[in-house]
Short mmCIF file of C-alpha atoms and ligand atoms in Angstrom, two decimals:
data_model
loop_
_atom_site.label_atom_id
_atom_site.label_comp_id
_atom_site.label_asym_id
_atom_site.label_seq_id
_atom_site.Cartn_x
_atom_site.Cartn_y
_atom_site.Cartn_z
CA MET A 1 8.06 -9.08 42.56
CA LYS A 2 5.15 -6.94 43.71
CA ASN A 3 7.33 -4.95 46.13
CA LYS A 4 9.92 -4.21 43.50
CA LYS A 5 10.35 -1.04 41.54
CA ILE A 6 9.96 -1.16 37.74
CA ILE A 7 11.31 1.61 35.51
CA ILE A 8 10.04 1.86 31.93
CA ILE A 9 11.90 4.03 29.41
CA GLY A 10 9.47 5.47 26.84
CA GLY A 11 5.75 6.15 27.12
CA GLY A 12 4.38 5.02 23.75
CA VAL A 13 1.69 2.34 23.47
CA ILE A 14 4.24 -0.30 24.44
CA GLY A 15 5.52 1.43 27.60
CA LEU A 16 2.05 2.60 28.64
CA GLY A 17 0.40 -0.76 27.89
CA LEU A 18 2.97 -2.66 29.90
CA GLY A 19 2.96 -0.05 32.68
CA TRP A 20 -0.83 -0.29 32.98
CA GLN A 21 -0.73 -4.09 33.31
CA LEU A 22 2.03 -3.92 35.94
CA ALA A 23 0.43 -1.10 37.93
CA LYS A 24 -2.85 -2.99 37.87
CA ALA A 25 -1.07 -6.02 39.32
CA GLY A 26 0.05 -3.85 42.23
CA THR A 27 3.72 -3.21 41.38
CA SER A 28 5.45 0.17 41.69
CA VAL A 29 5.97 1.46 38.13
CA SER A 30 7.54 4.66 36.83
CA ILE A 31 7.55 5.60 33.15
CA TYR A 32 10.13 8.15 32.00
CA GLU A 33 9.06 9.83 28.77
CA ARG A 34 11.19 12.30 26.82
CA ASP A 35 8.26 14.38 25.51
CA GLU A 36 4.50 14.00 25.96
CA ALA A 37 3.45 10.35 26.35
CA GLY A 38 2.17 8.58 23.27
CA ARG A 39 2.93 11.38 20.79
CA ALA A 40 5.60 9.58 18.71
CA ALA A 41 4.96 6.54 16.45
CA SER A 42 1.94 5.54 18.54
CA TRP A 43 0.21 8.83 17.62
CA ALA A 44 1.30 8.76 13.98
CA ALA A 45 0.02 5.24 13.25
CA ALA A 46 -3.06 4.28 11.23
CA GLY A 47 -4.27 1.76 13.82
CA MET A 48 -4.75 -1.14 11.43
CA LEU A 49 -4.81 -4.53 13.13
CA ALA A 50 -3.98 -6.37 9.98
CA PRO A 51 -1.84 -9.50 10.24
CA LEU A 52 -3.57 -11.08 7.23
CA ALA A 53 -3.20 -8.13 4.88
CA GLU A 54 0.43 -7.72 6.01
CA ALA A 55 1.22 -11.46 5.74
CA HIS A 56 4.60 -12.24 4.22
CA THR A 57 5.58 -15.84 3.61
CA GLU A 58 9.10 -15.12 4.86
CA GLU A 59 7.82 -13.92 8.25
CA PRO A 60 5.66 -16.83 9.53
CA GLU A 61 6.57 -16.30 13.20
CA LEU A 62 5.64 -12.63 13.03
CA LEU A 63 2.33 -13.53 11.36
CA LYS A 64 1.60 -15.98 14.17
CA LEU A 65 2.40 -13.38 16.82
CA GLY A 66 0.20 -10.84 15.03
CA CYS A 67 -2.72 -13.28 14.87
CA GLN A 68 -2.27 -14.14 18.56
CA SER A 69 -2.31 -10.46 19.47
CA LEU A 70 -5.36 -9.78 17.30
CA ALA A 71 -7.16 -12.65 19.05
CA ARG A 72 -6.55 -10.90 22.38
CA TYR A 73 -7.87 -7.53 21.18
CA PRO A 74 -11.52 -8.01 22.28
CA GLN A 75 -10.36 -8.78 25.84
CA TRP A 76 -7.86 -5.88 25.70
CA VAL A 77 -10.48 -3.41 24.49
CA ALA A 78 -13.05 -4.45 27.10
CA GLU A 79 -10.48 -4.23 29.92
CA LEU A 80 -8.98 -0.93 28.78
CA GLU A 81 -12.30 0.78 28.08
CA ALA A 82 -13.53 -0.29 31.54
CA ASP A 83 -10.36 0.89 33.34
CA ALA A 84 -10.07 4.16 31.41
CA GLY A 85 -13.77 4.88 31.19
CA MET A 86 -13.60 5.82 27.51
CA PRO A 87 -14.04 4.14 24.10
CA ILE A 88 -11.01 3.44 21.90
CA GLY A 89 -12.67 3.11 18.49
CA TYR A 90 -12.21 -0.62 17.91
CA ARG A 91 -13.86 -1.55 14.59
CA MET A 92 -14.35 -4.97 13.02
CA GLU A 93 -15.39 -4.21 9.43
CA GLY A 94 -12.36 -5.87 7.87
CA THR A 95 -9.97 -4.99 5.06
CA LEU A 96 -10.30 -4.96 1.28
CA ILE A 97 -7.05 -5.16 -0.69
CA VAL A 98 -7.80 -3.83 -4.16
CA GLY A 99 -6.16 -3.79 -7.61
CA LEU A 100 -6.87 -1.26 -10.34
CA GLU A 101 -5.31 -2.74 -13.48
CA PRO A 102 -4.27 -6.17 -14.83
CA ASP A 103 -0.71 -5.98 -13.42
CA ASP A 104 -2.19 -5.35 -9.98
CA THR A 105 -4.47 -8.37 -10.36
CA HIS A 106 -1.39 -10.58 -10.97
CA GLN A 107 0.19 -9.23 -7.81
CA LEU A 108 -3.06 -9.72 -5.89
CA ARG A 109 -3.25 -13.34 -7.11
CA HIS A 110 0.28 -13.93 -5.88
CA LEU A 111 -0.62 -12.48 -2.48
CA TYR A 112 -3.85 -14.50 -2.35
CA THR A 113 -1.99 -17.75 -3.11
CA SER A 114 0.55 -16.99 -0.35
CA GLN A 115 -2.26 -16.21 2.10
CA GLN A 116 -4.02 -19.45 1.21
CA ASN A 117 -0.79 -21.44 1.59
CA LEU A 118 -0.50 -19.93 5.06
CA GLY A 119 -4.03 -21.17 5.82
CA LEU A 120 -5.46 -17.65 6.24
CA ASP A 121 -9.16 -16.89 6.05
CA VAL A 122 -9.30 -14.65 2.97
CA GLU A 123 -11.77 -14.31 0.09
CA TRP A 124 -11.16 -13.48 -3.60
CA LEU A 125 -13.60 -10.93 -5.02
CA THR A 126 -14.25 -9.54 -8.49
CA GLY A 127 -14.07 -5.77 -8.83
CA ARG A 128 -17.86 -5.67 -9.04
CA ALA A 129 -18.29 -7.72 -5.84
CA ALA A 130 -15.87 -5.42 -3.99
CA ARG A 131 -17.79 -2.36 -5.17
CA ALA A 132 -21.01 -3.90 -3.89
CA ILE A 133 -19.38 -3.85 -0.43
CA GLU A 134 -17.81 -0.41 -0.83
CA PRO A 135 -19.65 1.64 -3.49
CA ALA A 136 -17.16 4.52 -3.21
CA LEU A 137 -14.43 2.34 -4.78
CA SER A 138 -13.37 3.14 -8.35
CA PRO A 139 -15.25 1.51 -11.27
CA ARG A 140 -11.73 0.67 -12.59
CA LEU A 141 -11.30 -1.94 -9.85
CA THR A 142 -10.14 -5.26 -11.37
CA ALA A 143 -10.19 -7.53 -8.30
CA ALA A 144 -9.89 -7.56 -4.52
CA ILE A 145 -9.04 -9.75 -1.54
CA ARG A 146 -11.28 -9.52 1.51
CA CYS A 147 -9.63 -10.07 4.91
CA GLU A 148 -12.64 -9.97 7.19
CA SER A 149 -10.79 -10.68 10.41
CA ASP A 150 -8.33 -7.77 10.04
CA HIS A 151 -9.68 -4.98 12.25
CA GLN A 152 -8.70 -1.47 13.37
CA VAL A 153 -8.51 0.68 16.47
CA ASP A 154 -8.22 4.45 16.89
CA ASN A 155 -4.62 4.51 18.09
CA ARG A 156 -4.86 8.11 19.37
CA LEU A 157 -7.82 7.19 21.55
CA MET A 158 -5.93 4.09 22.69
CA VAL A 159 -2.95 6.23 23.73
CA LYS A 160 -5.22 8.51 25.79
CA ALA A 161 -7.02 5.54 27.36
CA LEU A 162 -3.76 3.79 28.23
CA GLN A 163 -2.38 6.90 29.90
CA ARG A 164 -5.60 7.34 31.88
CA ALA A 165 -5.83 3.67 32.91
CA TYR A 166 -2.13 3.55 33.84
CA GLN A 167 -2.38 6.59 36.10
CA LYS A 168 -5.71 5.47 37.61
CA CYS A 169 -4.03 2.19 38.60
CA GLY A 170 -1.30 4.14 40.40
CA GLY A 171 1.45 4.26 37.74
CA ALA A 172 3.81 7.27 37.86
CA LEU A 173 4.33 9.10 34.56
CA HIS A 174 7.31 11.46 34.26
CA GLU A 175 6.85 13.40 31.02
CA ASN A 176 9.42 15.76 29.50
CA ASN A 177 11.99 13.70 31.36
CA ALA A 178 14.33 11.96 28.94
CA VAL A 179 16.53 9.08 30.03
CA GLU A 180 20.15 9.58 29.10
CA ALA A 181 21.62 6.29 30.29
CA ILE A 182 20.89 2.92 31.80
CA HIS A 183 23.14 2.11 34.73
CA ILE A 184 24.67 -1.37 34.61
CA GLU A 185 26.80 -2.73 37.45
CA ASN A 186 28.49 -6.15 37.32
CA GLY A 187 26.17 -7.29 34.52
CA ILE A 188 23.00 -6.16 36.35
CA ALA A 189 20.83 -3.18 35.35
CA THR A 190 20.31 -1.18 38.53
CA GLY A 191 18.78 2.12 37.44
CA ILE A 192 18.70 5.06 35.05
CA LYS A 193 20.11 8.55 34.76
CA THR A 194 17.90 11.24 33.27
CA LEU A 195 19.07 14.01 30.98
CA ALA A 196 18.43 16.40 33.88
CA GLY A 197 21.07 14.48 35.85
CA GLU A 198 18.77 12.65 38.29
CA LYS A 199 19.55 9.04 39.16
CA HIS A 200 16.79 6.53 39.93
CA ASN A 201 17.26 2.98 41.07
CA GLY A 202 15.03 0.18 39.82
CA ASP A 203 14.79 -3.57 40.27
CA VAL A 204 13.78 -4.06 36.62
CA ILE A 205 14.50 -1.66 33.75
CA VAL A 206 12.39 -1.95 30.59
CA LEU A 207 13.60 -0.33 27.38
CA SER A 208 10.65 0.68 25.18
CA ALA A 209 11.87 3.90 23.61
CA GLY A 210 10.64 3.05 20.09
CA CYS A 211 12.97 4.00 17.25
CA GLU A 212 15.34 5.65 19.74
CA SER A 213 15.91 2.53 21.80
CA ALA A 214 19.44 2.11 20.42
CA GLN A 215 20.42 5.68 21.34
CA ILE A 216 20.28 5.28 25.15
CA GLN A 217 23.74 5.29 26.69
CA GLY A 218 25.20 2.75 29.09
CA LEU A 219 24.42 -0.33 27.01
CA PRO A 220 27.32 -2.44 25.75
CA ASP A 221 27.55 -1.89 21.96
CA ASP A 222 26.78 -5.51 21.08
CA LEU A 223 23.63 -5.44 23.22
CA ARG A 224 22.09 -2.32 21.74
CA PRO A 225 18.75 -3.30 20.19
CA PRO A 226 19.15 -3.18 16.38
CA VAL A 227 16.32 -0.69 15.86
CA ARG A 228 16.21 2.09 13.29
CA PRO A 229 13.65 4.74 12.29
CA VAL A 230 11.56 4.09 9.14
CA LYS A 231 9.71 7.24 8.13
CA GLY A 232 6.03 7.22 7.19
CA GLN A 233 4.11 10.21 5.83
CA MET A 234 0.36 10.35 6.42
CA LEU A 235 -2.65 12.61 5.93
CA ALA A 236 -6.26 12.80 7.09
CA LEU A 237 -9.34 13.81 5.07
CA GLN A 238 -12.84 14.56 6.31
CA MET A 239 -15.42 12.13 4.87
CA GLU A 240 -18.64 13.69 3.62
CA ALA A 241 -22.06 12.37 2.63
CA GLY A 242 -21.76 10.14 -0.45
CA ILE A 243 -17.98 9.78 -0.08
CA THR A 244 -17.62 7.41 2.83
CA VAL A 245 -15.99 4.01 3.28
CA LYS A 246 -16.52 1.53 6.09
CA ASN A 247 -13.79 -1.06 5.50
CA VAL A 248 -10.07 -0.44 5.57
CA ILE A 249 -8.99 -0.19 1.90
CA ARG A 250 -5.46 -1.10 0.81
CA THR A 251 -4.20 -0.82 -2.74
CA VAL A 252 -1.78 -3.07 -4.56
CA ARG A 253 -0.06 -1.05 -7.29
CA ALA A 254 2.40 -3.09 -9.33
CA ARG A 255 3.66 -0.11 -11.35
CA TYR A 256 3.89 2.58 -8.66
CA PRO A 257 6.37 2.97 -5.81
CA THR A 258 3.74 3.52 -3.11
CA SER A 259 0.67 1.48 -2.33
CA VAL A 260 -1.72 3.27 -0.02
CA TYR A 261 -4.30 2.47 2.61
CA LEU A 262 -7.44 4.35 3.61
CA VAL A 263 -8.66 3.87 7.17
CA PRO A 264 -12.11 5.26 8.09
CA ARG A 265 -12.52 6.49 11.65
CA THR A 266 -15.79 6.61 13.55
CA ASP A 267 -15.46 10.42 13.89
CA GLY A 268 -15.54 10.81 10.08
CA ARG A 269 -11.80 11.16 9.49
CA LEU A 270 -10.28 9.15 6.67
CA ILE A 271 -6.62 8.36 7.35
CA VAL A 272 -4.46 7.91 4.24
CA GLY A 273 -1.00 6.39 4.51
CA ALA A 274 1.79 5.73 4.26
CA THR A 275 5.18 6.13 2.71
CA SER A 276 8.02 3.93 3.91
CA GLU A 277 11.35 5.73 3.78
CA GLU A 278 14.83 5.04 5.12
CA MET A 279 15.69 8.66 6.01
CA GLY A 280 17.12 8.32 9.49
CA PHE A 281 15.51 10.71 11.98
CA ASP A 282 14.31 13.13 9.24
CA THR A 283 10.60 13.84 9.87
CA ARG A 284 9.94 16.38 7.10
CA LEU A 285 6.87 16.06 4.91
CA THR A 286 7.68 16.07 1.19
CA ALA A 287 5.69 17.10 -1.88
CA GLY A 288 6.44 13.71 -3.43
CA GLY A 289 5.20 11.82 -0.40
CA MET A 290 1.93 13.75 -0.25
CA PHE A 291 1.50 13.42 -4.02
CA GLU A 292 1.89 9.62 -3.93
CA LEU A 293 -0.61 9.30 -1.07
CA LEU A 294 -3.22 11.56 -2.68
CA ARG A 295 -2.83 9.95 -6.10
CA GLY A 296 -3.13 6.45 -4.62
CA ALA A 297 -6.18 7.38 -2.54
CA TRP A 298 -7.86 9.14 -5.48
CA GLU A 299 -7.29 6.20 -7.84
CA ALA A 300 -8.93 3.77 -5.40
CA VAL A 301 -11.71 6.09 -4.19
CA PRO A 302 -12.15 8.90 -6.78
CA GLY A 303 -14.51 10.85 -4.51
CA VAL A 304 -11.66 11.78 -2.17
CA TYR A 305 -10.83 14.55 -4.67
CA GLU A 306 -13.65 16.59 -3.12
CA LEU A 307 -12.83 15.98 0.53
CA PRO A 308 -11.36 18.60 2.89
CA LEU A 309 -7.76 17.94 3.93
CA LEU A 310 -7.58 18.00 7.74
CA GLU A 311 -4.04 17.14 8.72
CA THR A 312 -0.66 15.93 7.48
CA TRP A 313 2.10 14.33 9.59
CA THR A 314 5.05 11.99 9.68
CA GLY A 315 6.07 9.28 12.12
CA LEU A 316 9.06 7.01 12.62
CA ARG A 317 8.43 3.27 12.83
CA PRO A 318 10.84 1.44 15.13
CA GLY A 319 12.13 -1.13 12.61
CA SER A 320 14.26 -4.04 13.76
CA ARG A 321 16.69 -5.91 11.52
CA ASP A 322 14.20 -8.71 10.79
CA ASN A 323 11.00 -6.62 11.09
CA ALA A 324 9.94 -8.49 14.24
CA PRO A 325 9.85 -6.98 17.74
CA ILE A 326 12.59 -7.53 20.31
CA LEU A 327 10.92 -8.83 23.44
CA GLY A 328 12.04 -10.18 26.77
CA GLU A 329 15.19 -10.80 28.73
CA THR A 330 18.65 -9.72 27.65
CA PRO A 331 22.12 -10.92 28.69
CA VAL A 332 22.09 -8.05 31.24
CA GLU A 333 20.23 -9.20 34.34
CA SER A 334 17.08 -7.18 35.15
CA LEU A 335 17.13 -5.44 31.75
CA ILE A 336 14.15 -6.21 29.53
CA TYR A 337 13.51 -5.09 25.95
CA ALA A 338 10.09 -4.32 24.48
CA THR A 339 10.93 -2.53 21.28
CA GLY A 340 11.33 -2.82 17.48
CA HIS A 341 7.63 -3.27 16.73
CA TYR A 342 8.09 -1.64 13.31
CA ARG A 343 4.86 -1.48 11.26
CA ASN A 344 2.79 -3.60 13.70
CA GLY A 345 3.20 -1.99 17.10
CA ILE A 346 -0.47 -1.13 17.58
CA LEU A 347 -1.46 -4.66 16.61
CA LEU A 348 1.20 -6.14 18.91
CA THR A 349 0.50 -3.96 21.97
CA PRO A 350 -1.78 -6.44 23.82
CA ILE A 351 0.49 -9.45 23.41
CA THR A 352 3.55 -7.39 24.36
CA ALA A 353 1.91 -5.90 27.44
CA TYR A 354 0.38 -9.17 28.68
CA GLU A 355 3.46 -11.32 28.01
CA ILE A 356 6.13 -8.90 29.28
CA ALA A 357 4.05 -8.18 32.40
CA LYS A 358 3.85 -11.94 32.98
CA LEU A 359 7.61 -12.25 32.54
CA ILE A 360 8.27 -9.48 35.07
CA LEU A 361 5.73 -10.80 37.58
CA THR A 362 6.65 -14.49 37.37
CA GLY A 363 10.19 -14.54 35.98
CA GLU A 364 9.11 -16.90 33.20
CA THR A 365 9.28 -16.27 29.46
CA SER A 366 6.30 -17.81 27.68
CA GLU A 367 6.55 -19.88 24.48
CA THR A 368 4.72 -17.06 22.68
CA ILE A 369 7.60 -14.60 22.93
CA VAL A 370 10.68 -16.75 23.52
CA ARG A 371 11.84 -16.61 19.89
CA PHE A 372 11.64 -12.81 19.84
CA ARG A 373 14.40 -12.24 22.40
CA LEU A 374 17.47 -10.14 21.54
CA GLU A 375 19.42 -13.40 21.62
CA ARG A 376 18.43 -14.15 17.99
CA PHE A 377 20.70 -11.32 16.80
CA LEU A 378 23.64 -12.39 18.97
CA ARG A 379 24.14 -15.88 17.60
C1 FAD B 401 3.12 6.22 9.69
C2 FAD B 401 2.97 5.01 10.58
C3 FAD B 401 1.87 4.18 10.42
C4 FAD B 401 1.73 3.06 11.25
N1 FAD B 401 0.62 2.28 11.12
C5 FAD B 401 0.45 1.22 11.95
C6 FAD B 401 -0.71 0.43 11.86
O1 FAD B 401 -1.62 0.71 11.08
N2 FAD B 401 -0.83 -0.66 12.68
C7 FAD B 401 0.14 -0.99 13.59
O2 FAD B 401 -0.01 -2.00 14.28
N3 FAD B 401 1.26 -0.25 13.69
C8 FAD B 401 1.44 0.84 12.90
N4 FAD B 401 2.55 1.61 12.99
C9 FAD B 401 3.62 1.18 13.91
C10 FAD B 401 3.34 1.60 15.35
O3 FAD B 401 2.96 2.95 15.38
C11 FAD B 401 4.61 1.41 16.18
O4 FAD B 401 5.14 0.12 15.99
C12 FAD B 401 4.28 1.58 17.68
O5 FAD B 401 3.63 2.82 17.89
C13 FAD B 401 5.54 1.50 18.51
O6 FAD B 401 5.22 1.86 19.82
P1 FAD B 401 6.37 2.25 20.84
O7 FAD B 401 5.70 2.55 22.13
O8 FAD B 401 7.42 1.21 20.80
O9 FAD B 401 7.05 3.53 20.19
P2 FAD B 401 6.68 5.08 20.27
O10 FAD B 401 5.23 5.32 20.13
O11 FAD B 401 7.58 5.76 19.29
O12 FAD B 401 7.06 5.44 21.75
C14 FAD B 401 8.39 5.52 22.18
C15 FAD B 401 8.47 6.65 23.18
O13 FAD B 401 9.78 6.67 23.74
C16 FAD B 401 10.11 8.02 23.97
N5 FAD B 401 11.57 8.13 24.08
C17 FAD B 401 12.50 8.07 23.11
N6 FAD B 401 13.73 8.25 23.62
C18 FAD B 401 13.56 8.42 24.97
C19 FAD B 401 14.45 8.66 26.05
N7 FAD B 401 15.77 8.75 25.86
N8 FAD B 401 13.93 8.79 27.29
C20 FAD B 401 12.59 8.69 27.53
N9 FAD B 401 11.71 8.49 26.52
C21 FAD B 401 12.19 8.34 25.26
C22 FAD B 401 9.54 8.76 22.78
O14 FAD B 401 9.36 10.15 23.04
C23 FAD B 401 8.23 8.00 22.55
O15 FAD B 401 7.14 8.64 23.17
C24 FAD B 401 2.70 2.76 12.23
C25 FAD B 401 3.78 3.62 12.40
C26 FAD B 401 3.90 4.75 11.60
C27 FAD B 401 5.04 5.69 11.84
#
């Protein structure tokens, strides 16, 4: 496989992460990216690595995959920081999920019971105990759950590091070069055609175009990955002396439409997110979205009222039909999917990159990803 040519469509964390692993293994890799690499969902994300806080009883396989990916993060960070020669802001302080009134406490209890039933390592805290850990939290706090093993990474630094490591290892990056179609001949993917009209042959084609993965032409309709955009609005504040947090804070708000999270970065930024909206490819910020985020952040950490507002943005999560990623072989020979990572793509980058690289290099799909193939939607 080392002499073969791999083409990756889309240069987000998934395409770059996979490309880096393949280039490092000595294969010839080309990434075709419509815009600037890593500036779509991978740039917009909050960088939480939070399988425990995100645990849903109805998604046990996804939880397992998330935990497996989180377990590989220390190795991933060490390898990437060494190859790229830069830090990526990996932090291990953990997550506090907080409630602010009795209805929230009921919801927190329900979540805590589910987490315990799933055997997760979580701790119930009184409001007072949570405030002892994070003094900036509101005195109104009724209770909290501590998920110590949920971590975070600075996803924008990770994007930059991945791009650098990929290119250092010899990977070719073609930015501002959108792919229009995948060429399929007799059931085998043989290459791509760019929007500029160029044709490129490849021995393996990987589709990792995030929320636009279903828009690429040339795929039979029934084999298009069922991925749609799910809009998230975000903002960043500048932390100041006396108004700082160290842990990731997530709210549970039983009576409001939007729960929020606050993610402290090492450079002093405090990321506040996120709405979750089914608005197609609409990326406009709205007054309502910003209002919900600011209200939620202010209720949990009242001091944010004083903080300078640095930035606002939106991003589109690549959501699959069952919220889990679509990974691995497809019924078209030599066509591989690595898409649909929805709200967990930063968390799932290491496992996706390591496992899909292994599949391409050895031809074998590991137990870890076998149940995430497109096949599950075709039955
Ligand atoms: C607001 C928000 C908050 C999030 N928070 C978190 C979080 O805290 N933790 C977490 O784990 N995940 C989070 N996510 C999810 C995570 O960001 C995504 O799952 C992940 O970035 C997906 O990576 P990707 O490479 O598949 O997609 P993208 O980063 O979207 O990359 C896809 C790339 O494909 C390119 N492309 C599209 N069409 C074409 C084409 N025709 N030809 C060539 N290139 C093309 C795009 O330009 C883009 O650069 C969040 C997402 C959002 C939007």
